[in-house]
Coordinates of C-alpha atoms in Angstrom, one line a residue:
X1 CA -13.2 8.2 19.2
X2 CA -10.8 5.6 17.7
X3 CA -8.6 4.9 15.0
X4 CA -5.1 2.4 13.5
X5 CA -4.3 -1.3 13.7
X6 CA -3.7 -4.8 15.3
X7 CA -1.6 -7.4 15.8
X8 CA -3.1 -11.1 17.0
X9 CA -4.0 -11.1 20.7
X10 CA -0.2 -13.3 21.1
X11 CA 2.1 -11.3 19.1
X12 CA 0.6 -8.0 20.7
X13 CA 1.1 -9.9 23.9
X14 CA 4.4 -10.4 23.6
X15 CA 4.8 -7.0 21.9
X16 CA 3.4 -5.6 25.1
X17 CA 5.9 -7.6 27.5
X18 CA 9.0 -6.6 25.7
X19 CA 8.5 -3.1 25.6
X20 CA 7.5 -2.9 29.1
X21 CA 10.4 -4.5 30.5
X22 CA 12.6 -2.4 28.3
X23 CA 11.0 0.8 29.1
X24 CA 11.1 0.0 32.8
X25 CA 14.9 -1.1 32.4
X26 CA 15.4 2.7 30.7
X27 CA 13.0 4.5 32.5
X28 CA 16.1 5.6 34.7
X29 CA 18.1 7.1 31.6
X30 CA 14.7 8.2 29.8
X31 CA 14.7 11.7 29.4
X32 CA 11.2 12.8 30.5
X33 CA 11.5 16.5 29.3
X34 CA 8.7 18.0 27.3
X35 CA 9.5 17.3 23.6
X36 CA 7.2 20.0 22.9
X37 CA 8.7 22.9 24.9
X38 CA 11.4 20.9 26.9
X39 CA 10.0 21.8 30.5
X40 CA 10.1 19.2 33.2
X41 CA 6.5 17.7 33.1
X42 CA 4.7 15.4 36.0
X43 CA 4.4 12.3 35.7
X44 CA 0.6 11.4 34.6
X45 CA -0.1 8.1 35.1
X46 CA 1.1 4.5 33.8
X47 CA -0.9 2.5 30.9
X48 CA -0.3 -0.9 29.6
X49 CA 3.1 -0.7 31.2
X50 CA 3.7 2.8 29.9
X51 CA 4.4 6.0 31.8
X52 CA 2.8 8.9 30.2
X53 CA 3.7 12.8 31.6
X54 CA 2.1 15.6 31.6
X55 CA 3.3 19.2 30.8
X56 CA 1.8 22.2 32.9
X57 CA 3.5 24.5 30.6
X58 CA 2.1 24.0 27.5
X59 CA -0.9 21.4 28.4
X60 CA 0.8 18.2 26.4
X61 CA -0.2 14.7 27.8
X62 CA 2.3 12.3 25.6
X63 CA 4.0 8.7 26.3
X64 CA 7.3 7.7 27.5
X65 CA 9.9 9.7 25.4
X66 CA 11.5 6.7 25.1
X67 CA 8.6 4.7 23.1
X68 CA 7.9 8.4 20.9
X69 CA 11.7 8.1 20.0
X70 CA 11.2 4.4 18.9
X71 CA 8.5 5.4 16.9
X72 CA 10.0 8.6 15.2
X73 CA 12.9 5.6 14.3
X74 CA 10.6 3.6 12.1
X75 CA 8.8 0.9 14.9
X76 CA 5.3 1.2 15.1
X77 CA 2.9 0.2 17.8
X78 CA 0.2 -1.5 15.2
X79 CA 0.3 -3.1 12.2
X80 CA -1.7 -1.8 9.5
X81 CA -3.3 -5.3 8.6
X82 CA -5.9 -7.0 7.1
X83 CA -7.2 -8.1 10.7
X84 CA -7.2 -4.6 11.7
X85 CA -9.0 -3.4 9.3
X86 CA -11.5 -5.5 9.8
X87 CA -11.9 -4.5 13.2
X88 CA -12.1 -1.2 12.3
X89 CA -14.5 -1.2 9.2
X90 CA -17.6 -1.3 11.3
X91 CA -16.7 1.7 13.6
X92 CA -15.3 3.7 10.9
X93 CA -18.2 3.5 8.7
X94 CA -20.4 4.5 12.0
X95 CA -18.5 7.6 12.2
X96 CA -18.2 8.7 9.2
X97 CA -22.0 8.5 8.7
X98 CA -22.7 10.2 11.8
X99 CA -20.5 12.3 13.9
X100 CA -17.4 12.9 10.9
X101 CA -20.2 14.3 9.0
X102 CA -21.2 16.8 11.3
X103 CA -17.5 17.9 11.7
X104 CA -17.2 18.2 7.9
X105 CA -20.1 20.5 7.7
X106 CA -19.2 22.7 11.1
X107 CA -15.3 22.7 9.1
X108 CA -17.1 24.5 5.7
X109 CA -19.4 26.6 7.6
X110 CA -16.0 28.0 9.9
X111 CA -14.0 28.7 6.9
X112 CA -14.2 32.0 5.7
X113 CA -13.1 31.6 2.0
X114 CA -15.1 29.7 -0.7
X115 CA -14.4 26.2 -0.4
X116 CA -13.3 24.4 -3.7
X117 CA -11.9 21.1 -2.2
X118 CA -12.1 19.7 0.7
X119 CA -9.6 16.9 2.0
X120 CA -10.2 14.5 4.8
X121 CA -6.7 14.0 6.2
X122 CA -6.0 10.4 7.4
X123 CA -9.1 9.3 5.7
X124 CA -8.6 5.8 6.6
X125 CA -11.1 3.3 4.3
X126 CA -12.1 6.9 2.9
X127 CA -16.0 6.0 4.0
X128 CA -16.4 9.4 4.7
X129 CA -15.9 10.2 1.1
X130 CA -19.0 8.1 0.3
X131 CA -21.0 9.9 3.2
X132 CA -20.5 12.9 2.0
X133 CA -21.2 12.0 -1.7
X134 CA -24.6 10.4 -0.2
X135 CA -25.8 13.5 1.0
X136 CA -24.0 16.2 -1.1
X137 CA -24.4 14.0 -4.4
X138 CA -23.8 17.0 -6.6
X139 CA -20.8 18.2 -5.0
X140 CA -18.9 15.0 -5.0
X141 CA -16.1 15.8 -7.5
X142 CA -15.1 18.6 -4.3
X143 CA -14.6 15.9 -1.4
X144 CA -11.1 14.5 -1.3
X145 CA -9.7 12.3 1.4
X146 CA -5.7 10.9 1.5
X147 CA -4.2 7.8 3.8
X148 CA -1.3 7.1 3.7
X149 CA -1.7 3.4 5.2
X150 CA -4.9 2.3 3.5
X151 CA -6.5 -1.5 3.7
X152 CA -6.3 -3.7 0.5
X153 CA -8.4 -2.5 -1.7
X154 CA -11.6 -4.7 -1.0
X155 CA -12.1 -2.5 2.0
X156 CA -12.0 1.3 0.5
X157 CA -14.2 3.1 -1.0
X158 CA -14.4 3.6 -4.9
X159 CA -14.6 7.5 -4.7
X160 CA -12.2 8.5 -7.8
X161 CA -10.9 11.4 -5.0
X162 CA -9.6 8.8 -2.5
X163 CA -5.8 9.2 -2.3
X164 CA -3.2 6.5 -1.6
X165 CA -0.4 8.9 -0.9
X166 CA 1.4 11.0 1.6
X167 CA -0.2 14.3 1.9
X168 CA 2.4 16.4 1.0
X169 CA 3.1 13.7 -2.2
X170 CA -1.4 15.3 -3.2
X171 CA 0.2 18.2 -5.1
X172 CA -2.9 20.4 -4.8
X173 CA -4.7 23.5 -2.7
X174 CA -7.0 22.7 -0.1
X175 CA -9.3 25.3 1.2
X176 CA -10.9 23.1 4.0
X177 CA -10.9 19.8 5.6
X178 CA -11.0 17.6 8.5
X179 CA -8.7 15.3 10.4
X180 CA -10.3 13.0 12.3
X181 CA -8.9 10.9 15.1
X182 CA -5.3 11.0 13.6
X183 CA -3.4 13.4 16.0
X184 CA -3.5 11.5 18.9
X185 CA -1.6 8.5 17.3
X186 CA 1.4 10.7 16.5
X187 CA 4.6 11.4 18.0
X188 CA 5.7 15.8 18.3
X189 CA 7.9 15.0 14.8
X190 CA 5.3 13.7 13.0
X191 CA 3.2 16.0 14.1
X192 CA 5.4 18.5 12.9
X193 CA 5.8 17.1 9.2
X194 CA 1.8 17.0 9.2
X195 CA 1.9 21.0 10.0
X196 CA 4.6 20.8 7.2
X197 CA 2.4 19.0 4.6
X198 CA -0.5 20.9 5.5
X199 CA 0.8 24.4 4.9
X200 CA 2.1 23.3 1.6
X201 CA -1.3 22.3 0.7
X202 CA -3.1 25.5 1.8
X203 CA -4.4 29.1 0.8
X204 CA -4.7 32.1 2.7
X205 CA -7.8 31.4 5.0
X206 CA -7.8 27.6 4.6
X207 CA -9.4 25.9 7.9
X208 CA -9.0 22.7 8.9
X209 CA -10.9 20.9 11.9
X210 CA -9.1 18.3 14.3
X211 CA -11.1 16.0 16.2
X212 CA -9.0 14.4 18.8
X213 CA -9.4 14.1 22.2
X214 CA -7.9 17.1 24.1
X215 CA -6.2 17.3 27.5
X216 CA -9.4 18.8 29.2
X217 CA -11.6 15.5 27.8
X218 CA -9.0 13.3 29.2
X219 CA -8.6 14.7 32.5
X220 CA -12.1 15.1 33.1
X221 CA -14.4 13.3 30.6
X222 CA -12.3 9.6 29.7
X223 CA -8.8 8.6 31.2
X224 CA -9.0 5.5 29.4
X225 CA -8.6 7.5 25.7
X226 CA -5.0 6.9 26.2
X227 CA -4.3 3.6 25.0
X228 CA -0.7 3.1 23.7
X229 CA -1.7 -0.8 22.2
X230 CA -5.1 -1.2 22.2
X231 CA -6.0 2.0 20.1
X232 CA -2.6 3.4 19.7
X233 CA -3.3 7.2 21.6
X234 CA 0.4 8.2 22.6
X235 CA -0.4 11.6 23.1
X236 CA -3.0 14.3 24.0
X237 CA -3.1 17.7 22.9
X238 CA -4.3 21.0 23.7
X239 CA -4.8 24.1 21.9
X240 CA -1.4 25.5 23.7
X241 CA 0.1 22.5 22.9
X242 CA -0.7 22.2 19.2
X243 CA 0.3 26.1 19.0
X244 CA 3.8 25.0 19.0
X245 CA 4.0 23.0 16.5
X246 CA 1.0 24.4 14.0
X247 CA 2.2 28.3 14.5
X248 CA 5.4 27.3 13.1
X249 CA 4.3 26.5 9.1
X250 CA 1.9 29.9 10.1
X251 CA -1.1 28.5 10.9
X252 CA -3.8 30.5 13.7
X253 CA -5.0 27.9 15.9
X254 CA -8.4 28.4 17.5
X255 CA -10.1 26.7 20.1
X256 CA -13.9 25.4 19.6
X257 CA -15.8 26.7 22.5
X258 CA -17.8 24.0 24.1
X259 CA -15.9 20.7 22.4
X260 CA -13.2 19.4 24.4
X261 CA -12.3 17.0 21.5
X262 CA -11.4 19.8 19.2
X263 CA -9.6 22.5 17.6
X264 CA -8.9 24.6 14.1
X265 CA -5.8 25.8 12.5
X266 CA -6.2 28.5 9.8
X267 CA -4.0 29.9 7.4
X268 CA -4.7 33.8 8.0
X269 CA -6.6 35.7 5.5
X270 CA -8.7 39.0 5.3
X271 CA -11.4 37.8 7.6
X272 CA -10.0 34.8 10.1
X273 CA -10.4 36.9 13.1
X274 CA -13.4 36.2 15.4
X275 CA -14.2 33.1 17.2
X276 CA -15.0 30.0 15.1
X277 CA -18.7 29.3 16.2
X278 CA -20.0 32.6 15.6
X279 CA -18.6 32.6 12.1
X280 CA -22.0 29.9 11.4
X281 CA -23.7 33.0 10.6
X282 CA -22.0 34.4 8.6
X283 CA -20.4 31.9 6.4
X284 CA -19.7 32.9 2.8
X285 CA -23.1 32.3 0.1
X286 CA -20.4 29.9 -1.6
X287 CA -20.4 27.4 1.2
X288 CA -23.7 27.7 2.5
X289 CA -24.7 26.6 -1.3
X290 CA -21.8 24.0 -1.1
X291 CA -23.8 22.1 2.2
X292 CA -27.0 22.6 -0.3
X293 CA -28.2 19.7 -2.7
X294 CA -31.1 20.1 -5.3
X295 CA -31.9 16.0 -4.2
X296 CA -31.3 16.4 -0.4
X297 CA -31.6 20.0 0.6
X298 CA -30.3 21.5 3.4
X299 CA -29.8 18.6 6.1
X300 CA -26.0 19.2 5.7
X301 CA -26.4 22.9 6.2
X302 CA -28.4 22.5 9.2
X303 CA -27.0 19.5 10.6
X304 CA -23.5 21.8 10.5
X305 CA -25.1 24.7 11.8
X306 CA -26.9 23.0 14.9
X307 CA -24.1 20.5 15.9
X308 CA -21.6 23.9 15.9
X309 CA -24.5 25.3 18.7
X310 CA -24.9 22.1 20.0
X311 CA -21.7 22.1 23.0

């Protein structure tokens, strides 16, 4: 699970060496409270010269609050450059033909109002745009995917649905989507203003699936998924944790049972209640049909259905 950009292995270098010695020189006037619910967190660990807490109150793991404030002020940790996105290509393309596509169908078989467009947030290249137009060719003109940051244009797709824009900037409903390794490269504000954006661009009983790698999966399954330079993870999130800021723009957020690498937010509607796996089967005929192609059948539907059953 990975995802943003690179400088070259020097100027990251030296990137890396002034921020730690200016963190380390601030650490003793650093604020380390929660940003999320402003309780006094423990300390978690330190990573590439970064100290990262951990809240027991509402299960947030994030980076120095020092280093989110310098990224809330405009100064990002990565570049989003040609040389990253060429590092990236190869992954992303991987995932979107594999395990994205699974997420997307599990995301349309959850929701429980008919699914007219669907929106991969933070789409990246947009590849998984072309994955799902590969195995859902009929439904194409339904798949929509916005980044905000995207490579030149040699390295998108040519999907007519791939957005250049900010989110809230799309200007239409969504009744489903993804986001896919995104969350984790964000500071609480942005966070926030992605809640924002989102609710502005959703329906009563719009779902939307977050893959990100949770508290639980750091703790227990892989420490080394927060990487403040290499990958750019600044902070983990949990259920409780993304409560805060999702319930806010109104938003339900469930858990998955079995994935420690994700959760849903809904906007409520007449039938959102229940868990989220169960509601496989019993999706609505509009998007069981939707994960059906007269050229490739029902591998969508299935591969949806089994990877929900699957954890």
């Amino acid at each position: 699970m990975a995802k943003r950009n690179t400088f070259c292995g020097s100027t990251l270098h030296h990137l890396r060496e002034q921020r730690m010695f200016g963190f380390k020189r601030a650490r003793a006037k650093a604020s380390a409270n929660c940003p999320l619910c402003g309780a006094t967190p423990s300390r978690h660990g330190e990573i590439q010269g970064v100290d990262y807490f951990s809240c027991s109150s509402c299960d947030f793991i994030f980076a120095d609050p020092e280093l989110l404030r310098s990224v809330d002020a405009g100064e990002p940790l990565r570049r989003y450059d040609a040389e990253y996105w060429q590092n990236e290509l190869a992954s992303a393309r991987e995932r979107s033909f594999g395990s994205s596509l699974a997420r997307a169908a599990e995301a349309i078989l959850y929701c429980r109002i008919p699914v007219n467009r669907f929106i991969d947030v933070g789409t990246g290249p947009g590849y998984l745009l072309d994955a799902m137009s590969t195995y859902l060719p009929s439904h194409r003109d339904r798949f929509f995917g916005v980044e905000k940051f995207p490579p030149a244009d040699g390295y998108c797709t040519s999907h007519p649905n791939y957005l250049r824009a900010d989110l809230r900037d799309v200007g239409m409903p969504f009744e489903c989507g993804v986001c896919i390794e995104v969350i984790e490269h964000l500071t609480p504000a942005m966070a926030a203003n992605l809640a924002s954006a989102l609710a502005a661009s959703s329906v009563p009983g719009s779902l939307f699936l977050f893959n990100t790698g949770l508290t639980e999966y750091v703790r227990k399954e892989d420490p080394g998924y927060l990487d403040p330079y290499g990958r750019g993870h600044i902070t983990s999130w949990s259920v409780t944790a993304a409560r805060k800021v999702f319930e806010k723009e109104g938003f339900v957020v469930h858990p998955v049972p079995g994935k420690t690498w994700a959760f849903v937010v809904e906007k409520p509607g007449p039938k959102t209640s229940g868990t989220v796996r169960d509601r496989i089967w019993t999706a609505p005929a509009e998007n069981r049909q939707l994960l059906t192609d007269p050229a490739m059948g029902e591998v969508m539907y299935i591969l949806g259905r089994e990877s929900a059953l699957a954890y």
